[in-house]
Coordinates of C-alpha atoms in Angstrom, one line a residue:
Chain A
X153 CA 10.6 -47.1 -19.0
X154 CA 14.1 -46.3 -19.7
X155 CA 15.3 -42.7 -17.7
X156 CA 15.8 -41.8 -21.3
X157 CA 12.4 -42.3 -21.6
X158 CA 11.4 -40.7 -18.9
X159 CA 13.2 -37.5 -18.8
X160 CA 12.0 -37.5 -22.7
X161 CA 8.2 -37.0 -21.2
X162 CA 8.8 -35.0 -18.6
X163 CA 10.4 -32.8 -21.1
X164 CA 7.2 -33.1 -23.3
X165 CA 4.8 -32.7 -20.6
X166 CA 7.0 -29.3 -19.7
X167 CA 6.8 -28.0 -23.2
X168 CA 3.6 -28.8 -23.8
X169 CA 2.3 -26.9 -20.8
X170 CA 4.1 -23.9 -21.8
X171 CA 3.3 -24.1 -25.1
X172 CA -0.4 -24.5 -24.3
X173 CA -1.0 -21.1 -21.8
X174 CA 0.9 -19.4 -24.3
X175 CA -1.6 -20.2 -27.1
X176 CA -4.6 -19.6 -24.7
X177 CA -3.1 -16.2 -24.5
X178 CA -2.4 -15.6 -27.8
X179 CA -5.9 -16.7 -28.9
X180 CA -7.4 -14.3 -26.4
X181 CA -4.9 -11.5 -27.5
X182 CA -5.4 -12.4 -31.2
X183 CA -9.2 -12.3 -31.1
X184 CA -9.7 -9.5 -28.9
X185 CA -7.3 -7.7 -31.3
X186 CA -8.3 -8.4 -34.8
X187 CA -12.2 -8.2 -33.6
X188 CA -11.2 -4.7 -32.3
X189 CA -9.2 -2.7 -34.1
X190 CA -10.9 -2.9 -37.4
X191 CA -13.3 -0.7 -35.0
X192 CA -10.7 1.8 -33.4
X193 CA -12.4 4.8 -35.3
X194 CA -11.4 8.5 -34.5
X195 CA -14.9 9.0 -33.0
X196 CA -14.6 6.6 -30.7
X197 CA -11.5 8.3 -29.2
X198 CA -14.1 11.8 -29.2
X199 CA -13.2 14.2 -26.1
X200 CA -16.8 14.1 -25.3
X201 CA -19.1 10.8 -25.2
X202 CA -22.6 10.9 -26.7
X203 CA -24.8 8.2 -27.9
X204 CA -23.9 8.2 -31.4
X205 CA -20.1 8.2 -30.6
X206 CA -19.9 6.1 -27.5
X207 CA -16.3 7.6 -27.0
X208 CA -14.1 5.7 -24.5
X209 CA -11.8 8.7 -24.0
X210 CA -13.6 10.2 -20.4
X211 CA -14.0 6.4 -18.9
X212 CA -9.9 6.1 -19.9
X213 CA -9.4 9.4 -18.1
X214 CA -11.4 8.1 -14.9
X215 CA -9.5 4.7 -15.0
X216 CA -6.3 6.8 -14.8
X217 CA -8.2 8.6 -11.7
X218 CA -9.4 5.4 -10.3
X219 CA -6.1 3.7 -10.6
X220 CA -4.1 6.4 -9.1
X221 CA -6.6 6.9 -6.4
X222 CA -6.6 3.6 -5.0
X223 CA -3.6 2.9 -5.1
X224 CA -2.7 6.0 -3.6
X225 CA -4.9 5.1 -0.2
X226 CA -3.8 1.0 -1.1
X227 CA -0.2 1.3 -1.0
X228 CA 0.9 3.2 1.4
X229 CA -1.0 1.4 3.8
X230 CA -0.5 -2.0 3.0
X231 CA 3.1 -1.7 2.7
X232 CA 3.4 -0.1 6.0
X233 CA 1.4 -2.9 7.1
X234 CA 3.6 -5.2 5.7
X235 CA 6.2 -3.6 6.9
X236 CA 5.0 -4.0 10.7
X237 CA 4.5 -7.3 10.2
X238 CA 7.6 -8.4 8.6
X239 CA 10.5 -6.0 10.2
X240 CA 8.6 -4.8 13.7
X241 CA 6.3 -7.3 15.3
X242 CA 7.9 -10.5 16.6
X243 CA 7.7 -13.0 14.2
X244 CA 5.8 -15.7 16.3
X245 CA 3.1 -13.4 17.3
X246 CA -0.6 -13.7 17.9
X247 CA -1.3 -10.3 16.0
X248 CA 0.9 -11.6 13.3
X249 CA -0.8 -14.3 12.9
X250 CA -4.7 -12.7 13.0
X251 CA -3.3 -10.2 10.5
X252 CA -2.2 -12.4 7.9
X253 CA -5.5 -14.5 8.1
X254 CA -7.7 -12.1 8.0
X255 CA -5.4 -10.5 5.0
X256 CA -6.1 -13.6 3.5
X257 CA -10.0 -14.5 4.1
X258 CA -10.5 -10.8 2.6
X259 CA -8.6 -11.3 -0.6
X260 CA -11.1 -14.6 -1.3
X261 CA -13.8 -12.3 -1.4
X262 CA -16.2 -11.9 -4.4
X263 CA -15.5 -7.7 -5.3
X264 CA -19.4 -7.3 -5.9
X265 CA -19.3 -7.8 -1.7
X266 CA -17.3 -5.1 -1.5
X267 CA -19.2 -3.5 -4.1
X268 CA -21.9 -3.6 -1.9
X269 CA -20.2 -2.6 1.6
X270 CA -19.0 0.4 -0.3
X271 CA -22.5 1.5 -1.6
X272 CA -23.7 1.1 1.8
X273 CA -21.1 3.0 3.9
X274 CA -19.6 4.7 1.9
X275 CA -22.2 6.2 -0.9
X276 CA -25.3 6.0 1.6
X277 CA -23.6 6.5 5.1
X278 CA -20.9 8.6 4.5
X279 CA -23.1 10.7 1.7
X280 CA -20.4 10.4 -0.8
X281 CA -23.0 9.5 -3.3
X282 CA -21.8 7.4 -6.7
X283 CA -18.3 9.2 -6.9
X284 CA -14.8 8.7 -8.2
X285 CA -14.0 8.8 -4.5
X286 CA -16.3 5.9 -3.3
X287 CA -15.1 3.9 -5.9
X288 CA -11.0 4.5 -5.3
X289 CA -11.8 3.7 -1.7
X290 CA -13.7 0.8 -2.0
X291 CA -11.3 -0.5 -4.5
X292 CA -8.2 0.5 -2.3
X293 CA -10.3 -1.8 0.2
X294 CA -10.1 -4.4 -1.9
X295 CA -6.6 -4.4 -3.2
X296 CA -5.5 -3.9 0.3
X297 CA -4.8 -7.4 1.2
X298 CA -3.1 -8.0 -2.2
X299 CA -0.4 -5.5 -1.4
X300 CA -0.3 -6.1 1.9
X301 CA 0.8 -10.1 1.3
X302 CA 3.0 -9.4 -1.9
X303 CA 4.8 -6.8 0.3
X304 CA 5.2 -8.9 3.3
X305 CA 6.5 -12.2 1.2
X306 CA 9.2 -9.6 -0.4
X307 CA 10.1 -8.2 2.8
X308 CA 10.4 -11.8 4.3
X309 CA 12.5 -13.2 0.6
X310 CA 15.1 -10.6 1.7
X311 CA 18.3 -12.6 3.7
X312 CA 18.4 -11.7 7.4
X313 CA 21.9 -11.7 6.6
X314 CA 21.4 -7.7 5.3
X315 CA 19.5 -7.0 7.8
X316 CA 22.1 -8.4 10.9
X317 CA 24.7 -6.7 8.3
X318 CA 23.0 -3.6 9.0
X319 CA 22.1 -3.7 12.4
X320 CA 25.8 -4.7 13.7
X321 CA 27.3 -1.4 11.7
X322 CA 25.0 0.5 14.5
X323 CA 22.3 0.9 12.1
X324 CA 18.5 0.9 13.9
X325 CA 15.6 -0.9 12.5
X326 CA 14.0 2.1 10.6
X327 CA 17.3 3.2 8.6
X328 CA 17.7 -0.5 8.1
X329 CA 14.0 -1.3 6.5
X330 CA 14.3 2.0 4.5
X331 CA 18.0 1.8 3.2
X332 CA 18.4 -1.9 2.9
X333 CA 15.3 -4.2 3.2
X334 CA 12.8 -1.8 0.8
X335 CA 14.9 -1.2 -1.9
X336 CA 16.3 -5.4 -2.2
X337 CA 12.2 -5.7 -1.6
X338 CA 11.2 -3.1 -4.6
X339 CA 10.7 -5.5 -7.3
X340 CA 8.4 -8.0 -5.5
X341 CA 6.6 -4.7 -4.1
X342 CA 6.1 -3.7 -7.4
X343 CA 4.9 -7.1 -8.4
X344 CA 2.1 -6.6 -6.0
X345 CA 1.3 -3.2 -7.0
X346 CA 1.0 -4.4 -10.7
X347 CA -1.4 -7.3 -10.0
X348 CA -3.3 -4.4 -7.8
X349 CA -3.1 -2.1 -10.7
X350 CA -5.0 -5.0 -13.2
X351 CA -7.9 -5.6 -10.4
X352 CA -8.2 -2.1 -10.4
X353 CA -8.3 -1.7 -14.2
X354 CA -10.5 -4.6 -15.0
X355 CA -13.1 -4.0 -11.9
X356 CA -16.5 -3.8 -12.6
X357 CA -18.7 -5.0 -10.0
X358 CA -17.4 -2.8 -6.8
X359 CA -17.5 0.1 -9.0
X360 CA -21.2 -0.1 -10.4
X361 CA -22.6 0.7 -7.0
X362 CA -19.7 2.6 -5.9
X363 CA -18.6 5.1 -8.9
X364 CA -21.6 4.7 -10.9
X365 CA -21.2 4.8 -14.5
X366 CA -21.6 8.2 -15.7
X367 CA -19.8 8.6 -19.0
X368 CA -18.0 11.6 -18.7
X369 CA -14.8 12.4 -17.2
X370 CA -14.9 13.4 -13.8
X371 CA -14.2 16.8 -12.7
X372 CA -14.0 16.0 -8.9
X373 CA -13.4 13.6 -6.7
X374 CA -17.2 13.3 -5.6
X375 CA -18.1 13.3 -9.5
X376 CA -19.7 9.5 -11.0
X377 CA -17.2 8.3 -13.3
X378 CA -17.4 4.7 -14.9
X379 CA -14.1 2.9 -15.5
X380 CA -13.0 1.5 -19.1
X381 CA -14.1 -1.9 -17.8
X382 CA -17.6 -0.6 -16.6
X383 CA -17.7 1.1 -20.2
X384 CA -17.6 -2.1 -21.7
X385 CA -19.4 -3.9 -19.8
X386 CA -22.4 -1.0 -20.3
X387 CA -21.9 -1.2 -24.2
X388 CA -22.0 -4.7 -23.6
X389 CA -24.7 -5.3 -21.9
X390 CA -26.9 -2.7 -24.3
X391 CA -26.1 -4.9 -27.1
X392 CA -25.9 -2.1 -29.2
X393 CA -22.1 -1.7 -29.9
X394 CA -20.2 -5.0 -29.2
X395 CA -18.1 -3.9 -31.9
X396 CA -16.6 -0.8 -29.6
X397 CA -16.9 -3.1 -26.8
X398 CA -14.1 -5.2 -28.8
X399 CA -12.0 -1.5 -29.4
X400 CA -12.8 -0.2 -26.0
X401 CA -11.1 -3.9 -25.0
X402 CA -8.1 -3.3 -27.3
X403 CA -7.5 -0.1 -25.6
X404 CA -7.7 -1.1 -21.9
X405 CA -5.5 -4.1 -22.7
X406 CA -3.0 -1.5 -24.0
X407 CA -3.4 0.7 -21.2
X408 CA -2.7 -2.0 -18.7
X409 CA 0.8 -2.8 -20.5
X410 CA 1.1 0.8 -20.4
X411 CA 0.0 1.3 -16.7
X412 CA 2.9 -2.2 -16.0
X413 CA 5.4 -0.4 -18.4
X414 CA 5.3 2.8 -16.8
X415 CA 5.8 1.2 -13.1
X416 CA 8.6 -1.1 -13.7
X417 CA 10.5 2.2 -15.0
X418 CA 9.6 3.6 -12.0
X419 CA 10.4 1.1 -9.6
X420 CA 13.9 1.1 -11.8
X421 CA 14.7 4.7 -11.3
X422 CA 13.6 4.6 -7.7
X423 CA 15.6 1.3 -6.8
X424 CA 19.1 2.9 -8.4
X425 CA 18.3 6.4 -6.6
X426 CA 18.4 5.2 -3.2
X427 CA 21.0 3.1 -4.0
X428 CA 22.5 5.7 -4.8
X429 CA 21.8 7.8 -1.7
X430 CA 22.0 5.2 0.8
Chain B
X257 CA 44.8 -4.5 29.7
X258 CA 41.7 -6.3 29.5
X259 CA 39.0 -4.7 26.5
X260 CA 36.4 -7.4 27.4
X261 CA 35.6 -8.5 30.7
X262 CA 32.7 -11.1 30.8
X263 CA 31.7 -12.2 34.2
X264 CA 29.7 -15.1 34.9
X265 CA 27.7 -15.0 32.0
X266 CA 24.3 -17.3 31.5
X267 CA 22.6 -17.3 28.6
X268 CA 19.1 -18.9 27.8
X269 CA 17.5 -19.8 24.3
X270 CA 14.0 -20.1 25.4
X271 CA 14.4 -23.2 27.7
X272 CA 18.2 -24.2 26.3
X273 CA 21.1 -23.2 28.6
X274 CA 23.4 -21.9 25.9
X275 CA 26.0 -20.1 27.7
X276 CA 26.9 -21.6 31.4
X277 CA 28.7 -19.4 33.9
X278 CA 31.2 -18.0 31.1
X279 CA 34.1 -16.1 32.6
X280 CA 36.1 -14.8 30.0
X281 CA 38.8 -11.5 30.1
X282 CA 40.1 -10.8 26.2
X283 CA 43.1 -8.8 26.0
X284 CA 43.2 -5.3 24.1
X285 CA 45.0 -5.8 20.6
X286 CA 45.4 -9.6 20.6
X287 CA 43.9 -12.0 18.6
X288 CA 41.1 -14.2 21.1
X289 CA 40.0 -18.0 19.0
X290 CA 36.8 -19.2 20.2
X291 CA 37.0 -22.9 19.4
X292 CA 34.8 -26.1 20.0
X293 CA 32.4 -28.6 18.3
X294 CA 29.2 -27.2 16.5
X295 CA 27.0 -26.0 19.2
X296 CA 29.1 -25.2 21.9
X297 CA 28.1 -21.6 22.6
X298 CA 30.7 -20.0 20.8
X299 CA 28.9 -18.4 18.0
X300 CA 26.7 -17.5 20.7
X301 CA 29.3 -15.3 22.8
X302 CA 30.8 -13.7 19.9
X303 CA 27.2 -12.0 19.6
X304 CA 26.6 -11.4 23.0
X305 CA 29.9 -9.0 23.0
X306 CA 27.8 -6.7 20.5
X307 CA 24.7 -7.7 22.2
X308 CA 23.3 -9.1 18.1
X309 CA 21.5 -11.7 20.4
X310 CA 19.1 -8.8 21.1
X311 CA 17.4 -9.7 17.8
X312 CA 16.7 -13.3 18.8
X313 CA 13.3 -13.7 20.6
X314 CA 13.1 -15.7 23.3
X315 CA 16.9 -14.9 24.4
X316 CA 17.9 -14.1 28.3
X317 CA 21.0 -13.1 29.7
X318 CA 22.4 -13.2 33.0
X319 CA 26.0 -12.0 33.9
X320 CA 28.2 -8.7 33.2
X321 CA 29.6 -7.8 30.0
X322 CA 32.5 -5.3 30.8
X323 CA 33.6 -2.9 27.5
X324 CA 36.6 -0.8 29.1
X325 CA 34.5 -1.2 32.5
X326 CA 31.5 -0.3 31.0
X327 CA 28.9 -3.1 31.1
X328 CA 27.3 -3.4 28.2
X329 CA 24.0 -5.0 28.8
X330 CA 24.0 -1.6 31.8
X331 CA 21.7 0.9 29.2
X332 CA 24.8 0.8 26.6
X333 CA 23.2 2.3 23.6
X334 CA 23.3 -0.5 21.0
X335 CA 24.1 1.8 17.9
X336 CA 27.2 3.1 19.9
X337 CA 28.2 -0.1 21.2
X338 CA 28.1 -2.0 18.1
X339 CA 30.5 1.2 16.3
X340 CA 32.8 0.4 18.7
X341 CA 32.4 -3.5 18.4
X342 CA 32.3 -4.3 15.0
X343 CA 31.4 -7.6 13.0
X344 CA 32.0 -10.2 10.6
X345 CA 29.4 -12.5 9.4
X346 CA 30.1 -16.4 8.4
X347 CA 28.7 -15.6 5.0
X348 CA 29.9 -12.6 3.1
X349 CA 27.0 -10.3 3.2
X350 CA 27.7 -7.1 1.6
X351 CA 24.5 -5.4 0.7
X352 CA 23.1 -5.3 -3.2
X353 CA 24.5 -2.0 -4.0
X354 CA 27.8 -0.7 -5.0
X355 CA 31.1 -1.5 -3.6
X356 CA 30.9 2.2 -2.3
X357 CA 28.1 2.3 -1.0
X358 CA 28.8 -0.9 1.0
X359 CA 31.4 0.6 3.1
X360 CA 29.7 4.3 3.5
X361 CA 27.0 2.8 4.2
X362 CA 28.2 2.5 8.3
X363 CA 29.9 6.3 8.5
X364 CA 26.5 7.5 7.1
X365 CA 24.4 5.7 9.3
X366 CA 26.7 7.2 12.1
X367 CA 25.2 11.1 10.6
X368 CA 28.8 11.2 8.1
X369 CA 27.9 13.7 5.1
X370 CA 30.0 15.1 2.8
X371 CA 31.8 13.4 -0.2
X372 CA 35.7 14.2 0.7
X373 CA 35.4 13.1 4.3
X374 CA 33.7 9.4 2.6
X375 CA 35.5 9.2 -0.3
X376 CA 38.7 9.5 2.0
X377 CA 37.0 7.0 5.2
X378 CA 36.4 4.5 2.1
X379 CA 39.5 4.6 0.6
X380 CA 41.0 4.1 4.0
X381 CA 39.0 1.3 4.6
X382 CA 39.6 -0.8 1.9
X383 CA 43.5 0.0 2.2
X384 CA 43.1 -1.5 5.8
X385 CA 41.3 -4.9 4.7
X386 CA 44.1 -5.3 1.6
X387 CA 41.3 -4.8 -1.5
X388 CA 41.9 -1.5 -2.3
X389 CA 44.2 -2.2 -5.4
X390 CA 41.8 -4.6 -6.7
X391 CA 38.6 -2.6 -6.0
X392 CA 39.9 1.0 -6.5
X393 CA 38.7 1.1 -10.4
X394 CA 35.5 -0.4 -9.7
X395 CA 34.1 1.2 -6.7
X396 CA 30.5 1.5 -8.2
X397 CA 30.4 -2.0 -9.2
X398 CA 27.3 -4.3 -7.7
X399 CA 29.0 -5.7 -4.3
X400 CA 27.3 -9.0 -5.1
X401 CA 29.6 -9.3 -8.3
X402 CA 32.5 -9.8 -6.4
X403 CA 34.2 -13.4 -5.5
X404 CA 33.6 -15.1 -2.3
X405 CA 36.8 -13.5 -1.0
X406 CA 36.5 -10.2 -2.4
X407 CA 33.0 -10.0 -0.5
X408 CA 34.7 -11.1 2.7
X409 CA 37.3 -8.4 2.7
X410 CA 34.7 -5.9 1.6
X411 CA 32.6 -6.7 4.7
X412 CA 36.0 -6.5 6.8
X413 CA 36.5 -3.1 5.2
X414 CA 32.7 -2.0 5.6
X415 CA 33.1 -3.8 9.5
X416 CA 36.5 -1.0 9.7
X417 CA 34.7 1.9 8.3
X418 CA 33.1 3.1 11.2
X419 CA 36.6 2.9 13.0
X420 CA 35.5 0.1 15.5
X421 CA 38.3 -1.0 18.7
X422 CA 37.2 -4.2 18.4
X423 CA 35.8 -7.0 15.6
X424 CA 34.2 -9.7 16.3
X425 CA 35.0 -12.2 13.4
X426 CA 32.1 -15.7 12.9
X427 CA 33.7 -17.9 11.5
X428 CA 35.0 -15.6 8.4
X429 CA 36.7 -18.2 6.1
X430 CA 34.1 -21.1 6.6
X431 CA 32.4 -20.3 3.1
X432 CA 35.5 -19.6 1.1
X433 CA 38.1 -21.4 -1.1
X434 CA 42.0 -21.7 0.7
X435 CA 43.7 -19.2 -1.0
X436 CA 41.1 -16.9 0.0
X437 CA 41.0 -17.9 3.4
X438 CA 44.9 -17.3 4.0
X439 CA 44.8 -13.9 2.6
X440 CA 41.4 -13.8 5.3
X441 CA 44.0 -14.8 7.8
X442 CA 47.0 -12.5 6.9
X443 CA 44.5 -9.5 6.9
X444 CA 43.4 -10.7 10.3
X445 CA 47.0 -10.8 12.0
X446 CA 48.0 -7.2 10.4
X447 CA 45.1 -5.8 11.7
X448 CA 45.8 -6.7 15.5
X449 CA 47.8 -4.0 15.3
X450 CA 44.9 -1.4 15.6
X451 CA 42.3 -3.6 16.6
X452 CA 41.3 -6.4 19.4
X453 CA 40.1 -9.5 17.5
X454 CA 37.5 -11.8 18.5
X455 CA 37.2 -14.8 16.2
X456 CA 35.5 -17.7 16.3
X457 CA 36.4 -20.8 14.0
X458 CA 36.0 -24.3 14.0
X459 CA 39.3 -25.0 12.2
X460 CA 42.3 -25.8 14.5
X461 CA 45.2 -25.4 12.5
X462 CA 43.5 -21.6 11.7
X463 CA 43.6 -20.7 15.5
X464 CA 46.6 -22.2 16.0
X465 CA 48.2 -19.8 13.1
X466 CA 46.9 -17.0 13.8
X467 CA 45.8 -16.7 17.1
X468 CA 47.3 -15.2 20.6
X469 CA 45.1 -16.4 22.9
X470 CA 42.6 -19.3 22.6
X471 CA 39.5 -20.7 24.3
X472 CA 38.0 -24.1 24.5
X473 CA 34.4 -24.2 24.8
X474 CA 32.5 -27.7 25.6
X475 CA 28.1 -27.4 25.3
X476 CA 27.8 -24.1 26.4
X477 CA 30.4 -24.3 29.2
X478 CA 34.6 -22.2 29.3
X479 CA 37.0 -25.9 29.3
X480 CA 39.7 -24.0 28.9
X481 CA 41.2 -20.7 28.0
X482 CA 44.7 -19.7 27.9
X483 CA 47.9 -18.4 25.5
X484 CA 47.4 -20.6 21.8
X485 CA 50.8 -22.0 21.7
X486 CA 50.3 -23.0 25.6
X487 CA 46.7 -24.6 24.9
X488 CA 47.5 -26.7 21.5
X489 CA 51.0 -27.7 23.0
X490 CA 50.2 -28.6 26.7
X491 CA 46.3 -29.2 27.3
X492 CA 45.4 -28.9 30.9
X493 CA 42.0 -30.6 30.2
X494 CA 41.5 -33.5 28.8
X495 CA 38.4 -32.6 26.9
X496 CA 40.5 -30.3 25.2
X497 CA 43.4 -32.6 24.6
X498 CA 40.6 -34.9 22.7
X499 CA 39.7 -32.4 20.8
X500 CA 42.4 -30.7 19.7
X501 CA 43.5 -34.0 18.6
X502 CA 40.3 -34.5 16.5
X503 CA 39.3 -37.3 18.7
X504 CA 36.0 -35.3 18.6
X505 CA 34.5 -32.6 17.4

């Protein structure tokens, strides 16, 4: 074959992978869509959920709890984990190392295992019962390792030349992983923190045991509250209203974009502040 | 008057002798070439000066540093130590934020508030590494838009910002184009005036320009060291007679 030839099909085989995950998203978008919205009625967007209605509106409020919630035990910790392992410990050593594995033997977990750790410790032992708050935690568990990785391959993607930069104007490690190696780190942080955000949203199985699926908003953190994606999978699962299973599936996909939108802008405004600052 | 005295200096990578019995005095406000073949340890004394080598695991020193008497690997704070010894990296690397930023970024670390006292420390700065009149209308541009060169003098100006006595300089023109590299090299000879210049380079003919005082090094060990016009014209050594001819190297 002629390199012609040859670069002729690699350039096929290219396209015609890219043009083939797009369409197996499209199809899945399309379908979901135009089986859904014809049912997005007013009722099923009711403040309060009954039988008749089977309103989605108090398991979107709890996925804006859940979501917030875990990510508000997830992040913090796993990007000052991250952050030890990338900027403090010496790169070469043995804790480094049993970190990262373990890290990584966690995030090939099934969630219904941690679904069922967190209905043992912390619904039975810890007597949180099926609550908004056993659920964020045992999600945050879950999520951990995610953040922690995606943060720690950001940190590491940032040149050491910043950081010797830095360190020979007389700046010390902490000013130099806050002012310089965070903020050229913030995108592929936030990366992390999105894919966390959609294992949040579209968890089902850790929550079940953990949050329960009590259809109404929660008022507390020790409240039940089911999740959008535990909402559909109960109307699912009844049988009874696959058709607001299909809406309840337009809406969550338009809450994740949302959810994504909302944290790149963040991320955006954060990243040009303390540039700003610095 | 001597700014650096270096006394019988070892230095260990792990198991490689890097640095053998270095005795070394550089003279206040002078320009000081550190030359040799890749390899030779140069690079390597350069950052013990400012004691960067603290970053590398596995690295062991042996041997006095003297900074104005003071030995700098005797409980020197680093912070302080690497104001007053300031650096220059082989590759630009400003840091991805704005051109004022870049070089406020040291006088803020060093507890500098207040936006008169940095507006005036940057201005300064850049006056003193030449790129004022091409950067003053631009200060909040993104440092990494800047040519090669630009980001080199920037770094000099950032380097000069926290009013060090003495820059140590790695190889600053290796990663830019020639006409960059001789405005690099006028910059460098102005500023002797206010401060001691370390800088180490693997191009001759650069040392030779603009250098006062050069040294030869040879894997890790001092060949020779002695006034530039003295050590390219009359070799005492003949390792450095070969190499200064570009027998090797």
């Amino acid at each position: 074959m002629s390199a012609r030839a040859k670069s002729f099909a690699a350039r096929l085989l290219v396209y015609a992978g890219a043009s083939f995950s797009m369409t197996v998203l499209l199809f899945i978008m399309g379908y979901i869509l135009v089986r859904g919205i014809p049912h997005l009625s007013p009722a099923l967007f009711a403040w309060e959920y009954n039988s008749e209605n089977v309103s989605l509106t108090p398991a979107l409020i709890n996925t804006l709890y859940m979501t917030v919630l875990s990510l508000a035990f997830a992040v913090p910790l796993g990007v000052g984990a991250a952050i030890y392992l990338s900027e403090y410990a010496k790169r070469s050593s043995r804790l480094v190392k049993v970190v990262r594995l373990t890290a990584e033997t966690l995030s090939g977990i099934p969630s219904i295992i941690y679904g069922l750790f967190g209905a043992l410790f912390f619904v039975v032992t810890l007597r949180m019962n099926l609550s908004l708050m056993a659920g964020a935690l045992t999600l945050s568990i879950m999520i951990l390792p995610l953040i922690m990785r995606t943060t720690e391959e950001a940190l590491l993607a940032v040149p050491d030349a910043y950081r010797e930069g830095s360190f020979g104007l007389g700046a010390g490690r902490l000013r130099t992983t806050l002012k310089i190696v965070l903020p050229s780190a913030a995108p592929g942080i936030l990366a992390g923190v999105i894919l966390g955000i959609g294992r949040i949203v579209g968890e089902t199985a850790a929550l079940i045991y953990t949050a329960g699926t009590v259809p109404e908003a929660a008022e507390n953190l020790l409240d039940s509250a089911r999740t959008l994606s535990v909402h559909m999978y109960s109307l699912a699962s009844e049988g009874l209203h696959i058709e607001e299973a299909y809406a309840t599936a337009v809406v969550l996909l338009a809450t994740v974009a949302g959810i994504n939108a909302l944290s790149a802008w963040t991320a955006g405004r954060l990243g040009r502040r303390s540039n700003g600052q610095i | 008057m001597a700014k650096f005295e270096i006394e019988n200096l070892n230095l260990w990578y792990g198991s490689h002798h890097a640095l053998k019995h270095v005795s070394l005095s550089i003279e206040a406000l002078k320009i000081t070439a550190l030359i040799g073949p890749s390899g030779c340890g140069k690079s390597t004394l350069l950052k013990t000066l400012n004691r960067m080598n603290d970053l590398v695991e596995g690295c062991r020193i042996t041997g006095r540093v003297l900074l104005d008497g003071q030995d700098v690997y005797g409980g020197m704070d680093t912070s302080l130590l690497r104001r007053r010894v300031g650096m220059v990296f082989q590759k630009p690397n400003p840091f991805p934020m704005s051109v004022y930023d870049n070089v406020a970024f040291g006088p803020r670390t060093h507890g500098i508030r207040g936006k008169a006292r940095l507006d005036d420390i940057v201005e300064r700065s850049l006056r003193a590494a030449a790129i004022w009149d091409e950067l003053k209308d631009c200060l909040k541009k993104d440092a990494l838009r800047l040519s090669g060169g630009q980001q080199q003098r920037l770094c000099i100006a950032r380097a000069l910002a926290v009013e060090p006595e003495v820059l140590l300089m790695d190889e600053p023109t290796s990663a830019l184009d020639p006409i960059s590299t001789s405005r690099i090299e006028d910059l460098v000879v102005s500023l002797k005036q206010n401060y001691t210049i370390i800088i180490v380079t693997h191009n001759m003919q650069q040392a030779a320009r603009i250098s006062d005082r050069t040294a030869f090094f040879l894997l890790g060990e001092l060949v020779e060291y002695g006034d530039t016009e003295k050590l390219f014209s009359l070799p005492r050594d003949k390792r450095t007679e070969n190499y200064i001819t570009g027998r090797f190297g």
